[in-house]
Coordinates of C-alpha atoms in Angstrom, one line a residue:
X1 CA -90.6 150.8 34.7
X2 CA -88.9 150.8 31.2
X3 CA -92.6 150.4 30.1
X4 CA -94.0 153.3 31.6
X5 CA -90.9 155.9 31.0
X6 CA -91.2 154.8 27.1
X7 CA -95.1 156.0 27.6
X8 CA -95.5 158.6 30.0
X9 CA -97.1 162.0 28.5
X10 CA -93.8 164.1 27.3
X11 CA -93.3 167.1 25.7
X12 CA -90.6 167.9 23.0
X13 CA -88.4 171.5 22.6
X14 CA -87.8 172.2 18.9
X15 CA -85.6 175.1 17.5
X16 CA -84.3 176.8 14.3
X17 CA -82.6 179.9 13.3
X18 CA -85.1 182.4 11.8
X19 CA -84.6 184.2 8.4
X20 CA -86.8 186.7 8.3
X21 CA -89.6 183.7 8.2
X22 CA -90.9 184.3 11.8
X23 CA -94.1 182.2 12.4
X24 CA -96.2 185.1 14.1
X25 CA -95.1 187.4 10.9
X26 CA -96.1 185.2 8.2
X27 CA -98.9 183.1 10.2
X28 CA -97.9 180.0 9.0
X29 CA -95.5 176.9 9.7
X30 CA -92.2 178.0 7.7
X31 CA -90.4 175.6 5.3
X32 CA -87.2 175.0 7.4
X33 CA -88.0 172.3 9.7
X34 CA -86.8 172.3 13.2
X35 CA -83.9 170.2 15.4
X36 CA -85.3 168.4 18.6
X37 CA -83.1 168.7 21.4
X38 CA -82.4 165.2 22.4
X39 CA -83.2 163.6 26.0
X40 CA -82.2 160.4 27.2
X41 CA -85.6 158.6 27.2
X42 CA -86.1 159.4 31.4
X43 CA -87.2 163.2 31.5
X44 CA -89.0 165.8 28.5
X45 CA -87.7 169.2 28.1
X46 CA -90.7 172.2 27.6
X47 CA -91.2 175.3 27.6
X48 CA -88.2 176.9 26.1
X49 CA -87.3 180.5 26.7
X50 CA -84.5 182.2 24.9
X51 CA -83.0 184.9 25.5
X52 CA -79.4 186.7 23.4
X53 CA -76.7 187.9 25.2
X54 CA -73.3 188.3 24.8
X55 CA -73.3 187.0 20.8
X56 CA -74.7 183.4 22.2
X57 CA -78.5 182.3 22.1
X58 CA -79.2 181.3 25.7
X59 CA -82.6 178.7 26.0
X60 CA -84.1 178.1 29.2
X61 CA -86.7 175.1 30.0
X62 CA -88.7 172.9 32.0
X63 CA -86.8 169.6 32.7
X64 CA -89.1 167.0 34.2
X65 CA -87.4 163.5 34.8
X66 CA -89.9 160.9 35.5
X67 CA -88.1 159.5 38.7
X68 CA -89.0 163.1 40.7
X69 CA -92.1 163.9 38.9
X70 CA -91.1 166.8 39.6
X71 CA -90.0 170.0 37.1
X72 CA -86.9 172.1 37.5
X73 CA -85.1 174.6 35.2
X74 CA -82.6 174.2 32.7
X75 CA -80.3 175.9 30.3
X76 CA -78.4 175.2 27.3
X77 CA -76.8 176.9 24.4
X78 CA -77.3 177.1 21.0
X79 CA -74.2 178.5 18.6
X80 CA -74.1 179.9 15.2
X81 CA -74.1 176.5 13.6
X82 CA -77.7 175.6 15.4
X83 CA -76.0 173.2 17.5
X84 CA -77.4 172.8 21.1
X85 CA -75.3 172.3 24.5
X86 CA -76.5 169.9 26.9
X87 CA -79.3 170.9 28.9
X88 CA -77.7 172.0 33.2
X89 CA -80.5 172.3 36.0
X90 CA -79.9 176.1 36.7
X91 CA -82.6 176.3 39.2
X92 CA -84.1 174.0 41.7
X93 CA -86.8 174.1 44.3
X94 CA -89.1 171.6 46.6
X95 CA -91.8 172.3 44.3
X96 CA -92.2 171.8 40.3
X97 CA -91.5 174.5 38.2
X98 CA -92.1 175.5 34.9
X99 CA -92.6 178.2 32.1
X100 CA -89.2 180.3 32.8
X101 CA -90.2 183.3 31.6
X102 CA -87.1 185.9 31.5
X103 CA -87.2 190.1 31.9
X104 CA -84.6 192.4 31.4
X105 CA -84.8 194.9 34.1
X106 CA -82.0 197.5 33.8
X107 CA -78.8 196.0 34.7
X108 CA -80.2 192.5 35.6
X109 CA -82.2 190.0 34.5
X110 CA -85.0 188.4 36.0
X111 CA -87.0 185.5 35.5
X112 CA -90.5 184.7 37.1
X113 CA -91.1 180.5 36.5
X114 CA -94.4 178.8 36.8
X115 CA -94.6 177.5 40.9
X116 CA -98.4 177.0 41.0
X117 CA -98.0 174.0 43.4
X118 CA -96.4 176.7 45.7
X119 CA -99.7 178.9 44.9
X120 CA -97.8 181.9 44.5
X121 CA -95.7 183.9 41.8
X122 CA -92.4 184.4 42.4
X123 CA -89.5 186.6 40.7
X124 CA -86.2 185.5 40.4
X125 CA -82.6 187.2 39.8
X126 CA -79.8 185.8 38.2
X127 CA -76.6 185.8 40.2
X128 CA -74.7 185.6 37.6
X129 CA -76.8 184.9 34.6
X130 CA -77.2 182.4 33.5
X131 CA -76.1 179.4 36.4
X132 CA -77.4 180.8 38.9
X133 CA -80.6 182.2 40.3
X134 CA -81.8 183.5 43.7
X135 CA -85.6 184.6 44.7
X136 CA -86.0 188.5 44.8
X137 CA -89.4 188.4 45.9
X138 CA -92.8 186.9 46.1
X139 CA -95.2 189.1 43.2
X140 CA -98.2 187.7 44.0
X141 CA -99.2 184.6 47.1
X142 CA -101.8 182.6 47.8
X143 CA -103.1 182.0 43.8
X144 CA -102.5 178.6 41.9
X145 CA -101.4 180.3 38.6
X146 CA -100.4 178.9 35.4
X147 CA -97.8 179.8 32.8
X148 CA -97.7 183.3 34.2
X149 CA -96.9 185.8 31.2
X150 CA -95.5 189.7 31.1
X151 CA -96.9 192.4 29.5
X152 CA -96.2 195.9 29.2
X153 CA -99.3 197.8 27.9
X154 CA -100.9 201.0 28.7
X155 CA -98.1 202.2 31.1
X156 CA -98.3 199.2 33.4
X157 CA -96.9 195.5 33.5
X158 CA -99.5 192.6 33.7
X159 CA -99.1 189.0 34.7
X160 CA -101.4 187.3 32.5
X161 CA -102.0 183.4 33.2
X162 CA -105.1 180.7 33.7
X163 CA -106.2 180.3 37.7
X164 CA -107.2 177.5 39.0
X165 CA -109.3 177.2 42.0
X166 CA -109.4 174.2 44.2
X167 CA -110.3 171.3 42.1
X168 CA -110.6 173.6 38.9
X169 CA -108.6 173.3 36.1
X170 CA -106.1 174.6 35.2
X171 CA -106.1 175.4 31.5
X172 CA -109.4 177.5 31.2
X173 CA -109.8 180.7 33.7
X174 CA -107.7 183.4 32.1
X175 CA -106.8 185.6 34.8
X176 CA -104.4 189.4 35.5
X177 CA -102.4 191.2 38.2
X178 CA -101.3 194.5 37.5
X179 CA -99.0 197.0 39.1
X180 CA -97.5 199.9 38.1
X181 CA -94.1 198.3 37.9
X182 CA -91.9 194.8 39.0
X183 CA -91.3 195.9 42.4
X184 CA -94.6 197.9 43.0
X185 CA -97.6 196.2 44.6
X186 CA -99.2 193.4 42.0
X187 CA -103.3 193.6 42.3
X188 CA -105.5 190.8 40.7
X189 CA -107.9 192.2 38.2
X190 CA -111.5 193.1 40.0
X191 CA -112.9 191.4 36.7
X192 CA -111.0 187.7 37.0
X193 CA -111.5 185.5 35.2
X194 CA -111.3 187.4 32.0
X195 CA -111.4 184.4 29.9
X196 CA -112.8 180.9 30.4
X197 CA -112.1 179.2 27.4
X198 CA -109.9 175.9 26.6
X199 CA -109.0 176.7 23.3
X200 CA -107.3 180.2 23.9
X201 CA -106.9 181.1 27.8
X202 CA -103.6 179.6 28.8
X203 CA -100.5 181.2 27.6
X204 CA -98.0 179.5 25.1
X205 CA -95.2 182.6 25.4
X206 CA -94.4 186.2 25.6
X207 CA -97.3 188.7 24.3
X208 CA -95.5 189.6 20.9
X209 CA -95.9 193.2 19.2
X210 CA -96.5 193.3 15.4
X211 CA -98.0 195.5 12.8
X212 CA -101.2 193.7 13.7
X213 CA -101.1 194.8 17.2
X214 CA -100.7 192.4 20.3
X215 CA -100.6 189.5 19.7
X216 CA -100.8 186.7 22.8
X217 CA -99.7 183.3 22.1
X218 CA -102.1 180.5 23.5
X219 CA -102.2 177.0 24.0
X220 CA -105.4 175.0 22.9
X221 CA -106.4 172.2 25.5
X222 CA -109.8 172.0 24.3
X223 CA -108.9 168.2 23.9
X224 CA -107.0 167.8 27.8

């Protein structure tokens, strides 16, 4: 067992404090390194969301210990000297989840994690932010979506993520919902897939606006 936990496939979080150096600005690795937030060895930590509120740096991410196989969300702090909190599961379900992506929606906050074993896309509220979360709705049912992504453009929201049908994979089929906004009715794109392509379909983070334009973050897994 010690064998396999030292070499099962894992994922790392890294973080820094920016100044003024941010990598989609400059479009290149900056010269400050970044800290690891530690794990004990049994579980990764991925897919780090961060949100500030309240003077504090709040990061969400996947946990996945290897003795569920299973994801859930969790939620640490960073303070003004860079140092993290311990990681607290925040949010739990029968199925693995992933990618908690966060939304500010007026008054609340929201978050939408990945739950593609559950083949649907759900939205989440915090109640209160940031221990505890409750599902507000379902968005979208009956899809096996991937790293589901927000995007406000052209006076609608999108979901922008790689589908998978049965047996496909999961990193290739770039795929959108639209609807006219969070609580409307979410429509898949009459031209899905819009995207099949390893190196750039799946998402790696929120669609960032720059002087550039958009500019979508991507993972490459032209070598999975």
């Amino acid at each position: 067992l010690d064998k396999i936990l030292k070499t099962a496939p894992r994922w790392r979080t890294g973080y820094r404090m920016i100044a003024n150096d941010r990598v989609i600005d400059v479009g290149r690795w900056p010269d400050a390194g970044y800290a690891a937030l530690p794990d004990d060895g049994k579980r990764f930590y991925a897919d780090p969301f961060v949100m500030l509120r309240d003077g504090q740096h709040h990061v969400f991410v996947e946990e996945f210990p290897f003795a569920t196989n299973k994801g859930v969300i969790s939620h640490f702090v960073i303070d003004r000297d860079g140092r993290a909190s311990a990681p607290t599961v925040v949010l739990e379900e029968p199925h693995h989840l992933s990618y908690p992506m966060l939304i500010v929606g007026g008054d609340q906050i929201y978050m939408i994690p990945e739950s593609s074993q559950a083949r649907s896309i759900d939205l989440y509220r915090a109640d209160p932010f940031p221990h505890r979360w409750v599902r507000e709705r379902r968005l979208v049912e009956g899809v096996n979506a991937s790293d589901a992504t927000l995007l406000r453009h052209g006076g609608k929201l999108w979901l922008l993520g790689t589908l998978a049908e049965e047996g496909g994979s999961t990193w290739d089929g770039l795929g959108a919902f639209m609807a006219d906004n969070l609580f409307d009715e979410w429509r898949a794109h009459p031209a899905n897939p819009l995207l099949i392509d390893s190196t750039c379909a799946r998402p790696a983070g929120m669609v960032v606006k720059s002087a550039k334009g958009l500019i979508r973050p991507t993972q490459d897994c032209s070598a999975s």
